[in-house]
Amino acid sequence: MKKRQRLTGAERRVQLMEIGRAAFASKGYEATSIEEVAQQAGVSKPIVYEHFGAKEGLYAAIVDREMDDLVARVSASIAQGTPRQRFEDAVLAFMAYVKDEPAGFAVLTRDSPTAAARRGLTRVIDDLAQRVGDVFRSEFERAGYPSKVAPIYANALVGMVTQVGHWWAAEGKAFSTENVARHVAALGWMGLRHLPKDPVPPGAKREAKRRG
């Protein structure tokens, strides 16, 4: 019988994170136990604790890794091209992650009582919005809009893409991710292209002036 090769510390950490990711994605945080992760990895519970401290530590490490992967994909997609190309490519990159890494996306979007989970998807949206915000800011300046409002639209659009990804993963797989991404990109970009310089309705302006 061939002796099983012993994993290095780094290899064991990756193995535990892969097993943990699948368990958290399938069952959620509360229903997943360290015992289960250890058993599937063929190690004792103290080994898991040695690498991550506790279940929350394992979960936080998985959330951070998935978030880094998603942000890296989207950041690379907006590195070059026209503003519209970069925006469309960012949406495509996001949807590709949803398709390629369903367990990772499930971990990022599942509800959990832990601080790590609460900051997971929020940090994804914040980091992506910050990166694509530069694209919006430059386009706003070119079109004569106040660039200081760019973060509002960046966060709104990234949040929209995140929600669509969640919908597709749950019930939208009759559509290809490429098709969905094109629709979302068209909606977002057309909205940006036709923004009013001042979104306050004329009637509201008159009322505010009358009261002022």
GROMACS .gro file of C-alpha atoms in nm:
model
  212
    1MET     CA    1   0.000   0.000   0.000
    2LYS     CA    2   0.137   0.338  -0.103
    3LYS     CA    3   0.203   0.569   0.189
    4ARG     CA    4   0.008   0.893   0.179
    5GLN     CA    5   0.231   1.193   0.113
    6ARG     CA    6   0.241   1.436   0.403
    7LEU     CA    7   0.132   1.790   0.319
    8THR     CA    8   0.340   2.094   0.401
    9GLY     CA    9   0.192   2.357   0.630
   10ALA     CA   10   0.099   2.579   0.334
   11GLU     CA   11  -0.057   2.287   0.145
   12ARG     CA   12  -0.256   2.183   0.451
   13ARG     CA   13  -0.388   2.537   0.493
   14VAL     CA   14  -0.507   2.543   0.131
   15GLN     CA   15  -0.668   2.201   0.171
   16LEU     CA   16  -0.857   2.308   0.482
   17MET     CA   17  -0.975   2.626   0.315
   18GLU     CA   18  -1.104   2.431   0.013
   19ILE     CA   19  -1.293   2.188   0.234
   20GLY     CA   20  -1.422   2.471   0.450
   21ARG     CA   21  -1.535   2.672   0.150
   22ALA     CA   22  -1.743   2.383   0.018
   23ALA     CA   23  -1.898   2.322   0.359
   24PHE     CA   24  -1.980   2.687   0.429
   25ALA     CA   25  -2.123   2.733   0.079
   26SER     CA   26  -2.345   2.428   0.113
   27LYS     CA   27  -2.455   2.447   0.476
   28GLY     CA   28  -2.383   2.800   0.597
   29TYR     CA   29  -2.170   2.913   0.888
   30GLU     CA   30  -2.376   2.786   1.180
   31ALA     CA   31  -2.433   2.434   1.044
   32THR     CA   32  -2.066   2.380   0.958
   33SER     CA   33  -1.840   2.243   1.229
   34ILE     CA   34  -1.465   2.224   1.273
   35GLU     CA   35  -1.508   1.851   1.337
   36GLU     CA   36  -1.658   1.809   0.991
   37VAL     CA   37  -1.377   2.003   0.822
   38ALA     CA   38  -1.111   1.811   1.012
   39GLN     CA   39  -1.271   1.475   0.934
   40GLN     CA   40  -1.289   1.546   0.561
   41ALA     CA   41  -0.924   1.659   0.563
   42GLY     CA   42  -0.816   1.348   0.754
   43VAL     CA   43  -0.667   1.548   1.042
   44SER     CA   44  -0.750   1.620   1.405
   45LYS     CA   45  -0.934   1.931   1.520
   46PRO     CA   46  -0.620   2.080   1.680
   47ILE     CA   47  -0.460   2.094   1.334
   48VAL     CA   48  -0.743   2.315   1.210
   49TYR     CA   49  -0.716   2.533   1.521
   50GLU     CA   50  -0.341   2.558   1.471
   51HIS     CA   51  -0.392   2.711   1.126
   52PHE     CA   52  -0.697   2.930   1.186
   53GLY     CA   53  -0.755   2.965   1.560
   54ALA     CA   54  -1.128   2.893   1.543
   55LYS     CA   55  -1.414   2.840   1.300
   56GLU     CA   56  -1.453   3.215   1.257
   57GLY     CA   57  -1.084   3.239   1.166
   58LEU     CA   58  -1.124   2.975   0.896
   59TYR     CA   59  -1.432   3.151   0.763
   60ALA     CA   60  -1.258   3.491   0.762
   61ALA     CA   61  -0.961   3.349   0.570
   62ILE     CA   62  -1.192   3.201   0.308
   63VAL     CA   63  -1.390   3.524   0.273
   64ASP     CA   64  -1.071   3.728   0.230
   65ARG     CA   65  -0.931   3.489  -0.031
   66GLU     CA   66  -1.250   3.489  -0.235
   67MET     CA   67  -1.280   3.864  -0.216
   68ASP     CA   68  -0.920   3.909  -0.330
   69ASP     CA   69  -0.984   3.679  -0.626
   70LEU     CA   70  -1.297   3.867  -0.733
   71VAL     CA   71  -1.144   4.211  -0.691
   72ALA     CA   72  -0.832   4.103  -0.884
   73ARG     CA   73  -1.044   3.977  -1.174
   74VAL     CA   74  -1.247   4.294  -1.199
   75SER     CA   75  -0.945   4.521  -1.149
   76ALA     CA   76  -0.762   4.350  -1.435
   77SER     CA   77  -1.065   4.395  -1.660
   78ILE     CA   78  -1.067   4.774  -1.620
   79ALA     CA   79  -0.693   4.819  -1.673
   80GLN     CA   80  -0.728   4.931  -2.035
   81GLY     CA   81  -0.976   5.025  -2.305
   82THR     CA   82  -1.238   5.294  -2.343
   83PRO     CA   83  -1.457   5.373  -2.041
   84ARG     CA   84  -1.742   5.174  -2.190
   85GLN     CA   85  -1.519   4.875  -2.269
   86ARG     CA   86  -1.377   4.877  -1.918
   87PHE     CA   87  -1.721   4.893  -1.761
   88GLU     CA   88  -1.854   4.609  -1.977
   89ASP     CA   89  -1.544   4.400  -1.912
   90ALA     CA   90  -1.582   4.458  -1.538
   91VAL     CA   91  -1.939   4.325  -1.546
   92LEU     CA   92  -1.829   4.027  -1.754
   93ALA     CA   93  -1.543   3.953  -1.511
   94PHE     CA   94  -1.781   3.963  -1.216
   95MET     CA   95  -2.030   3.729  -1.380
   96ALA     CA   96  -1.747   3.496  -1.486
   97TYR     CA   97  -1.646   3.469  -1.120
   98VAL     CA   98  -2.005   3.385  -1.022
   99LYS     CA   99  -2.006   3.108  -1.284
  100ASP     CA  100  -1.653   2.975  -1.225
  101GLU     CA  101  -1.652   2.990  -0.844
  102PRO     CA  102  -2.007   2.915  -0.726
  103ALA     CA  103  -1.889   2.799  -0.384
  104GLY     CA  104  -1.680   3.113  -0.335
  105PHE     CA  105  -1.966   3.340  -0.439
  106ALA     CA  106  -2.204   3.151  -0.211
  107VAL     CA  107  -1.968   3.209   0.083
  108LEU     CA  108  -1.953   3.580   0.005
  109THR     CA  109  -2.329   3.621  -0.025
  110ARG     CA  110  -2.472   3.387   0.240
  111ASP     CA  111  -2.602   3.539   0.560
  112SER     CA  112  -2.392   3.477   0.867
  113PRO     CA  113  -2.375   3.616   1.220
  114THR     CA  114  -1.998   3.655   1.209
  115ALA     CA  115  -1.823   3.987   1.163
  116ALA     CA  116  -1.616   3.832   0.885
  117ALA     CA  117  -1.924   3.744   0.682
  118ARG     CA  118  -2.092   4.079   0.735
  119ARG     CA  119  -1.786   4.256   0.603
  120GLY     CA  120  -1.732   4.007   0.320
  121LEU     CA  121  -1.980   4.122   0.058
  122THR     CA  122  -1.970   4.480   0.187
  123ARG     CA  123  -1.594   4.486   0.138
  124VAL     CA  124  -1.632   4.338  -0.211
  125ILE     CA  125  -1.870   4.616  -0.307
  126ASP     CA  126  -1.654   4.882  -0.142
  127ASP     CA  127  -1.330   4.764  -0.306
  128LEU     CA  128  -1.482   4.720  -0.650
  129ALA     CA  129  -1.658   5.054  -0.631
  130GLN     CA  130  -1.335   5.226  -0.535
  131ARG     CA  131  -1.153   5.078  -0.834
  132VAL     CA  132  -1.422   5.139  -1.095
  133GLY     CA  133  -1.492   5.476  -0.937
  134ASP     CA  134  -1.182   5.609  -1.113
  135VAL     CA  135  -1.338   5.514  -1.447
  136PHE     CA  136  -1.659   5.694  -1.359
  137ARG     CA  137  -1.475   5.996  -1.221
  138SER     CA  138  -1.276   6.055  -1.538
  139GLU     CA  139  -1.586   6.007  -1.754
  140PHE     CA  140  -1.787   6.246  -1.537
  141GLU     CA  141  -1.519   6.510  -1.568
  142ARG     CA  142  -1.504   6.467  -1.945
  143ALA     CA  143  -1.883   6.505  -1.972
  144GLY     CA  144  -1.897   6.809  -1.744
  145TYR     CA  145  -2.052   6.642  -1.439
  146PRO     CA  146  -1.929   6.700  -1.084
  147SER     CA  147  -1.673   6.425  -1.025
  148LYS     CA  148  -1.739   6.422  -0.650
  149VAL     CA  149  -2.065   6.231  -0.707
  150ALA     CA  150  -1.890   5.949  -0.897
  151PRO     CA  151  -1.868   5.724  -0.587
  152ILE     CA  152  -2.248   5.733  -0.556
  153TYR     CA  153  -2.291   5.587  -0.903
  154ALA     CA  154  -1.995   5.350  -0.869
  155ASN     CA  155  -2.140   5.195  -0.553
  156ALA     CA  156  -2.491   5.182  -0.702
  157LEU     CA  157  -2.375   5.006  -1.016
  158VAL     CA  158  -2.146   4.760  -0.841
  159GLY     CA  159  -2.426   4.680  -0.598
  160MET     CA  160  -2.656   4.617  -0.893
  161VAL     CA  161  -2.410   4.376  -1.053
  162THR     CA  162  -2.366   4.194  -0.722
  163GLN     CA  163  -2.740   4.148  -0.682
  164VAL     CA  164  -2.777   4.023  -1.040
  165GLY     CA  165  -2.499   3.772  -0.977
  166HIS     CA  166  -2.685   3.650  -0.671
  167TRP     CA  167  -3.007   3.615  -0.872
  168TRP     CA  168  -2.831   3.429  -1.155
  169ALA     CA  169  -2.670   3.183  -0.913
  170ALA     CA  170  -3.007   3.111  -0.752
  171GLU     CA  171  -3.251   3.102  -1.044
  172GLY     CA  172  -3.119   3.264  -1.361
  173LYS     CA  173  -2.905   2.991  -1.513
  174ALA     CA  174  -3.133   2.959  -1.814
  175PHE     CA  175  -2.938   3.265  -1.930
  176SER     CA  176  -2.567   3.252  -2.001
  177THR     CA  177  -2.349   3.471  -1.782
  178GLU     CA  178  -2.227   3.650  -2.095
  179ASN     CA  179  -2.583   3.734  -2.196
  180VAL     CA  180  -2.673   3.856  -1.848
  181ALA     CA  181  -2.354   4.060  -1.826
  182ARG     CA  182  -2.424   4.232  -2.158
  183HIS     CA  183  -2.771   4.332  -2.044
  184VAL     CA  184  -2.646   4.463  -1.710
  185ALA     CA  185  -2.361   4.650  -1.877
  186ALA     CA  186  -2.597   4.807  -2.129
  187LEU     CA  187  -2.835   4.918  -1.855
  188GLY     CA  188  -2.558   5.063  -1.644
  189TRP     CA  189  -2.376   5.232  -1.927
  190MET     CA  190  -2.685   5.380  -2.090
  191GLY     CA  191  -2.784   5.515  -1.751
  192LEU     CA  192  -2.446   5.679  -1.713
  193ARG     CA  193  -2.454   5.822  -2.064
  194HIS     CA  194  -2.790   5.992  -2.006
  195LEU     CA  195  -2.747   6.123  -1.655
  196PRO     CA  196  -2.896   6.468  -1.594
  197LYS     CA  197  -2.637   6.711  -1.468
  198ASP     CA  198  -2.875   6.792  -1.184
  199PRO     CA  199  -3.111   6.503  -1.088
  200VAL     CA  200  -3.344   6.726  -0.882
  201PRO     CA  201  -3.684   6.759  -1.062
  202PRO     CA  202  -3.773   7.117  -1.169
  203GLY     CA  203  -4.083   7.117  -0.947
  204ALA     CA  204  -3.875   7.034  -0.641
  205LYS     CA  205  -3.639   7.318  -0.724
  206ARG     CA  206  -3.925   7.564  -0.744
  207GLU     CA  207  -4.068   7.442  -0.416
  208ALA     CA  208  -3.731   7.468  -0.244
  209LYS     CA  209  -3.684   7.819  -0.381
  210ARG     CA  210  -4.032   7.920  -0.261
  211ARG     CA  211  -3.965   7.789   0.088
  212GLY     CA  212  -3.619   7.939   0.097
   0.00000   0.00000   0.00000
